[in-house]
Coordinates of C-alpha atoms in Angstrom, one line a residue:
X4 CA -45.0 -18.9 24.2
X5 CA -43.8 -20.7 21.4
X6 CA -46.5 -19.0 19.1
X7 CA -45.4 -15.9 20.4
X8 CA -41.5 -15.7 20.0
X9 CA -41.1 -19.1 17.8
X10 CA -43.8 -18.1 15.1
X11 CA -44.1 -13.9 15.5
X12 CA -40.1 -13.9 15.9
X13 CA -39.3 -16.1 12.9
X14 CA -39.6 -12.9 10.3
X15 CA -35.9 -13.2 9.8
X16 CA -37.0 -15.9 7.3
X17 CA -37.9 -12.9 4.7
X18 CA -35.0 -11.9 4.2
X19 CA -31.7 -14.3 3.1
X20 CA -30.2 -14.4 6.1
X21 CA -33.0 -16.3 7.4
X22 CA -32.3 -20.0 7.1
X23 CA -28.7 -19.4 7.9
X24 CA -29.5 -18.2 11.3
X25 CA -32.9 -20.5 11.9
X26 CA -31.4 -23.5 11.0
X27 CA -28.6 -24.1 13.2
X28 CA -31.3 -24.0 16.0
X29 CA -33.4 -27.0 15.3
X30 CA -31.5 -29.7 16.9
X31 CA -32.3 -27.8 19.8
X32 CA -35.8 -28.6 19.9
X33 CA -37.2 -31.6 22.1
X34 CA -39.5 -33.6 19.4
X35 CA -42.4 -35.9 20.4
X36 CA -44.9 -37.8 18.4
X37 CA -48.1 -36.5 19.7
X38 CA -50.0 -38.1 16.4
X39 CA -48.7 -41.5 16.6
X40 CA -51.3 -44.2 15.4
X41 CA -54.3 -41.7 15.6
X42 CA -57.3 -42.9 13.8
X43 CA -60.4 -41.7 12.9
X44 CA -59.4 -38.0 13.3
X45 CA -62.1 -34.5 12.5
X46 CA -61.1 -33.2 8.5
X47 CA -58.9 -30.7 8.2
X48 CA -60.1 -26.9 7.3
X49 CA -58.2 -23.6 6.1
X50 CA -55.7 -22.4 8.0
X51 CA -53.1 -24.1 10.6
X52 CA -54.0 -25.4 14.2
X53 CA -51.7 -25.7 17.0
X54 CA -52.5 -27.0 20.2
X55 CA -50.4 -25.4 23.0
X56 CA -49.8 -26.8 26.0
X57 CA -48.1 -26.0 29.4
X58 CA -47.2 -28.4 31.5
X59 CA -46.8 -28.3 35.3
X60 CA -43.3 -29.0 35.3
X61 CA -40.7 -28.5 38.5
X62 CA -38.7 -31.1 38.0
X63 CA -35.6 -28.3 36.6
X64 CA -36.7 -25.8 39.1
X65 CA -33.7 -24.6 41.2
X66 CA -34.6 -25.0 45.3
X67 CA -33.8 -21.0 44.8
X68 CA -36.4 -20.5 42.5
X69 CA -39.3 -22.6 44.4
X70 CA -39.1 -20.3 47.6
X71 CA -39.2 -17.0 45.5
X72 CA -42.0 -17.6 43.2
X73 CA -43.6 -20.4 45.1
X74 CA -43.1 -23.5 43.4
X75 CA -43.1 -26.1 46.0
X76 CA -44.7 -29.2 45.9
X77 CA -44.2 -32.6 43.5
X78 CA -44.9 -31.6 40.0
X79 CA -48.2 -33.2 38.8
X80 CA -47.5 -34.1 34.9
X81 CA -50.5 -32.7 34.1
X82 CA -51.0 -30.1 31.9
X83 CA -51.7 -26.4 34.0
X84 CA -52.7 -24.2 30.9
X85 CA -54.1 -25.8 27.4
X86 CA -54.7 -23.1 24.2
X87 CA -55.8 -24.2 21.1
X88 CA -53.9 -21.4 18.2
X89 CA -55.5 -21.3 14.8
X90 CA -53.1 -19.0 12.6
X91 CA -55.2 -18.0 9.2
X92 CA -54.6 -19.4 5.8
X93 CA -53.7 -16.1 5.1
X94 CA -51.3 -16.1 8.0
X95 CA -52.9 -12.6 9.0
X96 CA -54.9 -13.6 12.0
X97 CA -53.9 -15.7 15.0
X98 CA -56.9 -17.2 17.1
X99 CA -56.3 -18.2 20.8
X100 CA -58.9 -20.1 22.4
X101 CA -58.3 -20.8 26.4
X102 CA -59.6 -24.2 27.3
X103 CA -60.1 -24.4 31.0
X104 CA -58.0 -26.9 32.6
X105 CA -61.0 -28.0 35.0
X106 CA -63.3 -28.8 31.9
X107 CA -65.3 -31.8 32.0
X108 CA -64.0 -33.9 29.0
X109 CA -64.7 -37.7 28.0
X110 CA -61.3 -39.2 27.8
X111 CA -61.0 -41.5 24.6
X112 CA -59.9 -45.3 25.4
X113 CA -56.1 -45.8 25.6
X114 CA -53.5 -47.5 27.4
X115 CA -52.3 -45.8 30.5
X116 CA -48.7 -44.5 29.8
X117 CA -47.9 -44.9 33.3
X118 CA -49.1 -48.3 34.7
X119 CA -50.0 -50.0 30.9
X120 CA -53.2 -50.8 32.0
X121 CA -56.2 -50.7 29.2
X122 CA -59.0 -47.8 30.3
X123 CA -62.1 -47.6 28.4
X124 CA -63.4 -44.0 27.8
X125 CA -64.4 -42.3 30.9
X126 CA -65.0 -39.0 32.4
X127 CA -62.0 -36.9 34.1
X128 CA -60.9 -32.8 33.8
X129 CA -59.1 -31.9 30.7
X130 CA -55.9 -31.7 32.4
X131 CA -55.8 -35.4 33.7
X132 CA -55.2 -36.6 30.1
X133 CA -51.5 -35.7 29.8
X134 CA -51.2 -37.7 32.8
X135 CA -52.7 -40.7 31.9
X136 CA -51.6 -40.7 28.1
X137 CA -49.2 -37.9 27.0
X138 CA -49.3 -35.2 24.5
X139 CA -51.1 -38.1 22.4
X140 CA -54.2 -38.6 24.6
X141 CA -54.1 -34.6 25.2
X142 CA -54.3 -34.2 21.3
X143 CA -57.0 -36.7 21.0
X144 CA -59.0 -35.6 24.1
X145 CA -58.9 -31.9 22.4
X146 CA -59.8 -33.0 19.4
X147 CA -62.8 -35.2 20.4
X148 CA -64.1 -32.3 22.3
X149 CA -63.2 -29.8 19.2
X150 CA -63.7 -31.4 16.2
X151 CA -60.9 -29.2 14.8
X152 CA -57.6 -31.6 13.6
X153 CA -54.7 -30.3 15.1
X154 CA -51.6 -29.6 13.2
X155 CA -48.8 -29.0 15.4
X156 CA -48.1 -29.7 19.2
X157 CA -46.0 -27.0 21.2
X158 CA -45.1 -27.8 25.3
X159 CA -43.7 -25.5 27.6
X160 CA -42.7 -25.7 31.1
X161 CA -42.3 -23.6 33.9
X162 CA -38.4 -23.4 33.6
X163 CA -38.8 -22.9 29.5
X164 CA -41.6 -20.0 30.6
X165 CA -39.1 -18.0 33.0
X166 CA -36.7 -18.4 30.2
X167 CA -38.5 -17.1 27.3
X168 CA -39.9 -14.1 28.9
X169 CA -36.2 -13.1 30.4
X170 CA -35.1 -14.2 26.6
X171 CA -36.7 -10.9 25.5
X172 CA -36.2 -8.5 28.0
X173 CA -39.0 -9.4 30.0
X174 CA -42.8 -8.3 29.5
X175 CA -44.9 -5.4 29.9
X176 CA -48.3 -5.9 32.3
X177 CA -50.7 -3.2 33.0
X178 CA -52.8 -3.1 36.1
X179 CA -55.8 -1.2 37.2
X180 CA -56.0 -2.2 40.7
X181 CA -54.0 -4.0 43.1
X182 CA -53.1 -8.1 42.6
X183 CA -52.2 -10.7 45.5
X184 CA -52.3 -14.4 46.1
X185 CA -50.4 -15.9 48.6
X186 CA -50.8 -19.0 47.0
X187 CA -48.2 -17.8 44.4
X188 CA -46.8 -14.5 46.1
X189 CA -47.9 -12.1 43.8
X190 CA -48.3 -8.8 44.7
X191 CA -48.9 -6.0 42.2
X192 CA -49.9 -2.3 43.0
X193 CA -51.9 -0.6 40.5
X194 CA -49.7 0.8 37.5
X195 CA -47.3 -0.4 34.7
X196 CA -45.2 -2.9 35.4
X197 CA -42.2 -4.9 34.0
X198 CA -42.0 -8.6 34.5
X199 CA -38.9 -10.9 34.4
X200 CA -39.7 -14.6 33.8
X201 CA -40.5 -15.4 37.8
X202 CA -42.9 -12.5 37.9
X203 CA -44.4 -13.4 34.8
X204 CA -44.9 -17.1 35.7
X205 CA -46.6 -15.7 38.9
X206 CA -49.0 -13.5 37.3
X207 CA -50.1 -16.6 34.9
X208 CA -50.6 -18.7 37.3
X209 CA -52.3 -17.1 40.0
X210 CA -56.1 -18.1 40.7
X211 CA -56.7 -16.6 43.6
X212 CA -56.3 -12.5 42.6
X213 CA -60.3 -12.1 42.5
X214 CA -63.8 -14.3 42.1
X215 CA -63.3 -14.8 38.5
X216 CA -60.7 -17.8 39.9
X217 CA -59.7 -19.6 36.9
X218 CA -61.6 -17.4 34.4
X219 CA -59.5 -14.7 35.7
X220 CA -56.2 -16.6 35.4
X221 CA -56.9 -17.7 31.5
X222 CA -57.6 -14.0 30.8
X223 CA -54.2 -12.7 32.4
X224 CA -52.9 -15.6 30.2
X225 CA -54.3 -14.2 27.4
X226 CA -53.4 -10.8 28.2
X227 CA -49.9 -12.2 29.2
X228 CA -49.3 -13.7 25.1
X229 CA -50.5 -10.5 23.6
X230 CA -48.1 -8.4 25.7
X231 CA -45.4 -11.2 24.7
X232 CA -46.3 -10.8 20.8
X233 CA -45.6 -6.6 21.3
X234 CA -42.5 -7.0 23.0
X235 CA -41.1 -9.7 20.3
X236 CA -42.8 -7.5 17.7
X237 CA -41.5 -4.2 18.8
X238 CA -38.2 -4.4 20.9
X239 CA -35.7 -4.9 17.9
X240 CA -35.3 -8.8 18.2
X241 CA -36.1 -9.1 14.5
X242 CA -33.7 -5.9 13.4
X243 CA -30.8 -8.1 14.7
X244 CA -29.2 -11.4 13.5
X245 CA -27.6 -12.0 16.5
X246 CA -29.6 -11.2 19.0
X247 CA -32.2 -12.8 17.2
X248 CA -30.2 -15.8 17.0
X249 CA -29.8 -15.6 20.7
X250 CA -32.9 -15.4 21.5
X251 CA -34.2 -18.2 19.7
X252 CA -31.9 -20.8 20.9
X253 CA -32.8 -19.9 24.4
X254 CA -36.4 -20.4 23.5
X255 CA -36.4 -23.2 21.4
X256 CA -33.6 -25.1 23.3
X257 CA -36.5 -25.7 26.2
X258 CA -39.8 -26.6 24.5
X259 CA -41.1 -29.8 22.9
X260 CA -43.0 -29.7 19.5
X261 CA -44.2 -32.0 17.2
X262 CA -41.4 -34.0 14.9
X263 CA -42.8 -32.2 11.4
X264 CA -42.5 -28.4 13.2
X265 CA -38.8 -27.7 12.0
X266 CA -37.2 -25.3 10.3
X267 CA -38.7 -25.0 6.7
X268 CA -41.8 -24.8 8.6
X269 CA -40.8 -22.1 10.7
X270 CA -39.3 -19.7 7.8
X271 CA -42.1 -20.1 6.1
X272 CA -44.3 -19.4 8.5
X273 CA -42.0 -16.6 9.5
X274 CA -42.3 -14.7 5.8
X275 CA -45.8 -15.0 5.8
X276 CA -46.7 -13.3 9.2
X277 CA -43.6 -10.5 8.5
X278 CA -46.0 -7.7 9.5
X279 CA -47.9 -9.3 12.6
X280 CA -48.1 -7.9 15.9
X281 CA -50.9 -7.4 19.0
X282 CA -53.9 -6.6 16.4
X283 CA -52.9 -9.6 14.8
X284 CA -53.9 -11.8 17.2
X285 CA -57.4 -12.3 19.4
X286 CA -58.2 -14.2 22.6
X287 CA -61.5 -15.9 23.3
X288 CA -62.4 -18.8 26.1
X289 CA -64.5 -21.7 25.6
X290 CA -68.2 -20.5 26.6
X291 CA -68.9 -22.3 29.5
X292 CA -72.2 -23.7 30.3
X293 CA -71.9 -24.4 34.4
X294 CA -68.9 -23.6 36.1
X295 CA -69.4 -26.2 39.0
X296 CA -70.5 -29.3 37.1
X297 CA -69.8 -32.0 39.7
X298 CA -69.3 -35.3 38.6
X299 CA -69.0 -38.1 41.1
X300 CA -65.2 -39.2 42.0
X301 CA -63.6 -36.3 40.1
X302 CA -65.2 -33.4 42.1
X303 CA -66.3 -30.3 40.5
X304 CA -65.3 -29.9 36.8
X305 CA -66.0 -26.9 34.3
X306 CA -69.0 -27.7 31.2
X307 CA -68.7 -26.2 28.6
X308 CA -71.5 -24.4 26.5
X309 CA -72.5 -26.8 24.3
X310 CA -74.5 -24.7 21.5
X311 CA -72.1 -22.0 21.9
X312 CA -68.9 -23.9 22.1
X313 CA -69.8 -25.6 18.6
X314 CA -70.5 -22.3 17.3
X315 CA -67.1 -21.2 18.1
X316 CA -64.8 -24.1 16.9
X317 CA -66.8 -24.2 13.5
X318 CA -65.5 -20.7 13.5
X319 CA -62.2 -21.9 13.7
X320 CA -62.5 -24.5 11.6
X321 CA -64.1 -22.3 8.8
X322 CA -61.1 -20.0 8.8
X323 CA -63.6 -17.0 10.2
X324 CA -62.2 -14.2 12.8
X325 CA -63.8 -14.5 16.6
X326 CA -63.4 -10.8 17.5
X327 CA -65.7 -8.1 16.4
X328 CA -64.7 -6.2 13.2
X329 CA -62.4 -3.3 14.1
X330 CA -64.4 0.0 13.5
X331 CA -62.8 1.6 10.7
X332 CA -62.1 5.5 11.1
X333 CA -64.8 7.9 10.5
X334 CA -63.9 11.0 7.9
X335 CA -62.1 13.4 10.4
X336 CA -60.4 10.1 11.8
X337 CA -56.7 11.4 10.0
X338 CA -56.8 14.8 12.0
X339 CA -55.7 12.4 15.4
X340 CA -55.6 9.1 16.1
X341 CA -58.5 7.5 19.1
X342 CA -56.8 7.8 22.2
X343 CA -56.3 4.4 24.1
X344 CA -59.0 2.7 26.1
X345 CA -57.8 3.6 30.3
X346 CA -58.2 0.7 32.4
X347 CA -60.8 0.7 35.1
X348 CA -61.4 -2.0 37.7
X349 CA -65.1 -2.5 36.9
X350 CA -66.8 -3.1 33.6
X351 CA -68.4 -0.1 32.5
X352 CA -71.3 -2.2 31.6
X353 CA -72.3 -2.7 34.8
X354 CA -72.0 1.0 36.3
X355 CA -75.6 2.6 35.7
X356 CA -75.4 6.6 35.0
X357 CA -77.6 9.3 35.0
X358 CA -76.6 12.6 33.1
X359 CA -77.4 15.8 33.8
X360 CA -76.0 19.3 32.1
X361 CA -75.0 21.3 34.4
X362 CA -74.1 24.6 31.6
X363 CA -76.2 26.3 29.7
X364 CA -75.3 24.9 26.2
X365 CA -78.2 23.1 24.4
X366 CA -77.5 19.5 24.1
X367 CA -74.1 18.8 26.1
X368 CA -76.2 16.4 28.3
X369 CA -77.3 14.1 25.6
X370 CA -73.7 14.7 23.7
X371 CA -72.2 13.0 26.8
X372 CA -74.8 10.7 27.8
X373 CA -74.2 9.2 24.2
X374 CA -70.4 9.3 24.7
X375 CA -70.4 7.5 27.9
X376 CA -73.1 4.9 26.5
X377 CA -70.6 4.2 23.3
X378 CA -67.3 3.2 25.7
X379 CA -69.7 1.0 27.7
X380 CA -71.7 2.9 30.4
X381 CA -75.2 1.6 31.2
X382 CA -76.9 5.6 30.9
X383 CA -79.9 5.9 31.2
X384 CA -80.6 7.1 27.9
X385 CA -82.5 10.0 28.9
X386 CA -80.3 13.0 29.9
X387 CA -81.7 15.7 32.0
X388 CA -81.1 19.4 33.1
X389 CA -78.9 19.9 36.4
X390 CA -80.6 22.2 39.4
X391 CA -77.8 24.4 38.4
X392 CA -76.6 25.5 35.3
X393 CA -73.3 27.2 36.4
X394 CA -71.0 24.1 37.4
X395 CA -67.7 24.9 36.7
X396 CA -66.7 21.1 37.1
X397 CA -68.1 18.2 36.1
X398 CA -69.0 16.5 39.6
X399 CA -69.6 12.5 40.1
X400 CA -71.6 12.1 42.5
X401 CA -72.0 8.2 44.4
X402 CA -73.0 6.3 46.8
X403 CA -70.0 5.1 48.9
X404 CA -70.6 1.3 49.1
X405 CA -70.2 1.9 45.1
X406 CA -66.7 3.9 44.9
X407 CA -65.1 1.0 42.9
X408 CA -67.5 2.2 40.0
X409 CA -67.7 5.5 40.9
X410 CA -63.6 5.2 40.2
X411 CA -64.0 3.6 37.1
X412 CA -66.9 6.5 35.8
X413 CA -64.3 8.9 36.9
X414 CA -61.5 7.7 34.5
X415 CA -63.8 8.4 31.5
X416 CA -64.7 11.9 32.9
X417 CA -60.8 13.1 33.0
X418 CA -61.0 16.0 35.9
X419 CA -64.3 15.2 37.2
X420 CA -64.9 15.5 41.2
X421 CA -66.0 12.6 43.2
X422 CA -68.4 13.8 45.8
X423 CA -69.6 10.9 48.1
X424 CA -73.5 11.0 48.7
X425 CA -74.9 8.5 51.3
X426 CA -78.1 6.0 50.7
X427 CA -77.8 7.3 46.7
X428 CA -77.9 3.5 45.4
X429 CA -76.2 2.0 42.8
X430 CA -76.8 4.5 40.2
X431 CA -73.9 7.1 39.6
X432 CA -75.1 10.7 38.8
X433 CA -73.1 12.8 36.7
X434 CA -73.2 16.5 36.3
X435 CA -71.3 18.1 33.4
X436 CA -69.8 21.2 34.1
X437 CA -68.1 24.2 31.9
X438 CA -64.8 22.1 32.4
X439 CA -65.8 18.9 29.9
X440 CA -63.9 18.3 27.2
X441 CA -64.5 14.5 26.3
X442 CA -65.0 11.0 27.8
X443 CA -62.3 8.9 27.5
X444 CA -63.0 5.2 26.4
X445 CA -62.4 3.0 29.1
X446 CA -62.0 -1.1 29.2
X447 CA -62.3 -3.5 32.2
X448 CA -59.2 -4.2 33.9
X449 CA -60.6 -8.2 33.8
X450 CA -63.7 -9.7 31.7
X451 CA -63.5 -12.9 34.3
X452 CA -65.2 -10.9 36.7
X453 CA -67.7 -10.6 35.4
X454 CA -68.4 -14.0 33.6
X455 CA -67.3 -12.1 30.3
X456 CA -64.9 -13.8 28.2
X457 CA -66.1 -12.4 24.6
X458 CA -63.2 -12.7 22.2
X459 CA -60.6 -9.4 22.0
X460 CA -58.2 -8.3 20.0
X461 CA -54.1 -8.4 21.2
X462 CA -53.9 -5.1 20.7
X463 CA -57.2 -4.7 23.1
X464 CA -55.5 -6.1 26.0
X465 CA -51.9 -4.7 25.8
X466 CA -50.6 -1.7 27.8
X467 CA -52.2 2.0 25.7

């Protein structure tokens, strides 16, 4: 959060009204020392790192807000959601990496903040170290694991989380299916939906919306920063002074950074990154290796890739984008603009289609066997010619144990008919009729699902 409103905000510091209105704000900023008497820390490449951190704070939750949005219990000073941020040395690019909370992680030896007592090195999850030692034992557990020096520390809470999403008006969250978990009480139809900060801070949290668990949670996290970064970006916030001003005391009056993050930093920062918004930024998770590594007196703990997890934070550290190059436009690109990926509530990769042409023009099967194919759909390559070669509309046809797919196919077929077909299998079998136009790309309402979590772009994520 403090990326998104105290970094993406801070564009006021282009113009000269900047540091007047920035700089009244600092003292406003809890400070800790998360770099005190480190030794022996990785060398520092291009660009700036921040490690973000979210701690599970209720100390400042009212009793009012614990019923509502669930909050009960003793808070666990631990940390519930770690990021590391890498903004480019050409302050164009922000990199999120999601490191699971659960991850198996070899503590460094320190001095337990809590009872004193001396611990060697020693296996625990991630999130056990800002228990034990702090934000200093967090940064050096990180950076162990890493080998990417951190810069900056930024902390957040759950009351500084409600407050910075209400800050801005609250946030924009699209859905392609319905979400629950009683753990949390969220409940969210399919649709477009605006979240204050409780909402929000139940939609982040929640684990138990699906099987993806906490794969699921860091992508609606992700999803959840990107949406952040377009409302900051787009809602006026940086068109006004005061408002501005506003929001940034509300934001930075209820976080914790590092003592060296203050306001020359932030202007700075904020000139450079004047133009960023959700393609700015991209999202990626630490590739994980076994999800349910059990480790004896900690329980089941999340290890990490180890091949594919170094390639990754050498990316990082080596200044390099994680996402996929955005395809740039074709020749007739200028006469419209690509409409919007839909979302659909299972990865088109894993919905097999067969094609048949169902008109008698020459090549529309393979046309739209090649369309479908390019937004994602497993076809089988090989088009063929329908029974009939009249069909007015272009007909879906699926078996009914497979209608969450069939659903999705649907979306990229915009006025297709769904015709149920018993004992058909998995494969869905599509008959273009007179009535095509185009398939419409598609994207999967969540990667986690599907044990997905290939870096995106913001602006891949956000609401079309």
């Amino acid at each position: 959060m403090r990326v998104a409103i105290g970094l993406s905000v801070l564009v006021l510091g282009a113009g000269g009204i900047g540091h007047a209105v920035v700089s009244g704000l600092e003292d406003g900023i809890g400070r800790v020392d998360p770099f005190k008497d480190m030794k022996n820390r990785p060398q520092g490449g291009h660009g700036t790192n921040l490690l973000l951190v979210g701690t599970d704070g209720r100390d400042t939750i009212t009793e009012e807000e614990r019923k509502k949005y669930r909050l009960g219990g003793a808070p666990c000073h631990c940390t519930d959601t770690i990021m590391l941020v890498h903004l480019s040395a050409d302050r164009r690019r922000a990199s999120v990496v999601s490191l699971p909370r659960d991850s198996y992680a070899e503590m460094p030896a320190h001095t337990d903040r809590t009872t004193g007592e001396r611990h060697e090195s020693h296996p625990v999850k991630l999130n056990a170290a800002y228990a034990e030692g702090g934000p200093t034992l967090t940064v050096r557990t990180v950076e162990n694991m890493t080998k990417v020096k951190i810069d900056h520390y930024l902390e957040i809470d759950f009351t500084s989380f409600m407050k910075t999403v209400d800050a801005v008006g609250g946030v924009e969250i699209c859905t392609a299916r319905p979400m629950e978990d009683s753990y949390t009480g969220l409940d969210l139809p399919a649709g477009v939906h605006e979240l204050n900060g409780g909402q929000a801070l139940q939609y982040v949290r929640s684990r138990h919306v699906d099987v993806a668990a906490d794969l699921g949670r860091m992508e609606r996290q992700q999803k959840f920063m990107a949406a952040l970064i377009k409302r900051a970006t787009s809602s006026g916030v940086l068109l006004n002074p005061m408002r501005f001003k506003d929001v940034s005391a509300t934001v930075l009056d209820s976080v914790r950074a590092d003592k060296d993050f203050g306001t020359e930093q932030m202007l700075a920062l904020g000139r450079a990154m004047k133009d960023f918004g959700p393609a700015s930024s991209e999202f990626a998770s630490v590739p994980v290796g076994d999800p349910s590594f059990p480790v004896e007196g900690i329980g089941s703990t999340v290890r990490w890739d180890a091949e594919e997890s170094k390639k990754l934070f050498q990316a990082l550290r080596e200044d390099k984008p994680l996402a996929p190059a955005k395809p740039k436009p074709g020749p007739k690109a200028g006469a419209g603009k690509r409409p919007p990926a839909a979302l659909v509530d299972v990865a088109p990769k894993e919905i097999r289609v067969q094609v048949y042409n169902g008109t008698p023009k020459n090549g529309l099967g393979r046309s739209v066997d090649e369309a479908l194919r390019a937004t994602g759909f497993a076809t089988t390559e090989v088009p063929l010619n329908g029974e009939a070669r009249e069909v007015e509309r272009t007909l879906v046809e699926y078996d009914p144990r497979w209608d969450r797919s069939a659903k999705s196919l649907a979306t990229a077929l915009p006025g297709s008919e769904l015709k149920p077909v018993e004992d058909q299998g998995p494969q869905m079998k599509v008959t273009v009729g007179a009535d095509f136009t185009r398939v419409r790309p598609v994207r999967a309402e969540s990667r986690g699902t599907t044990g997905d979590l290939s870096p995106v772009r913001g602006d891949e994520v956000v609401c079309p």
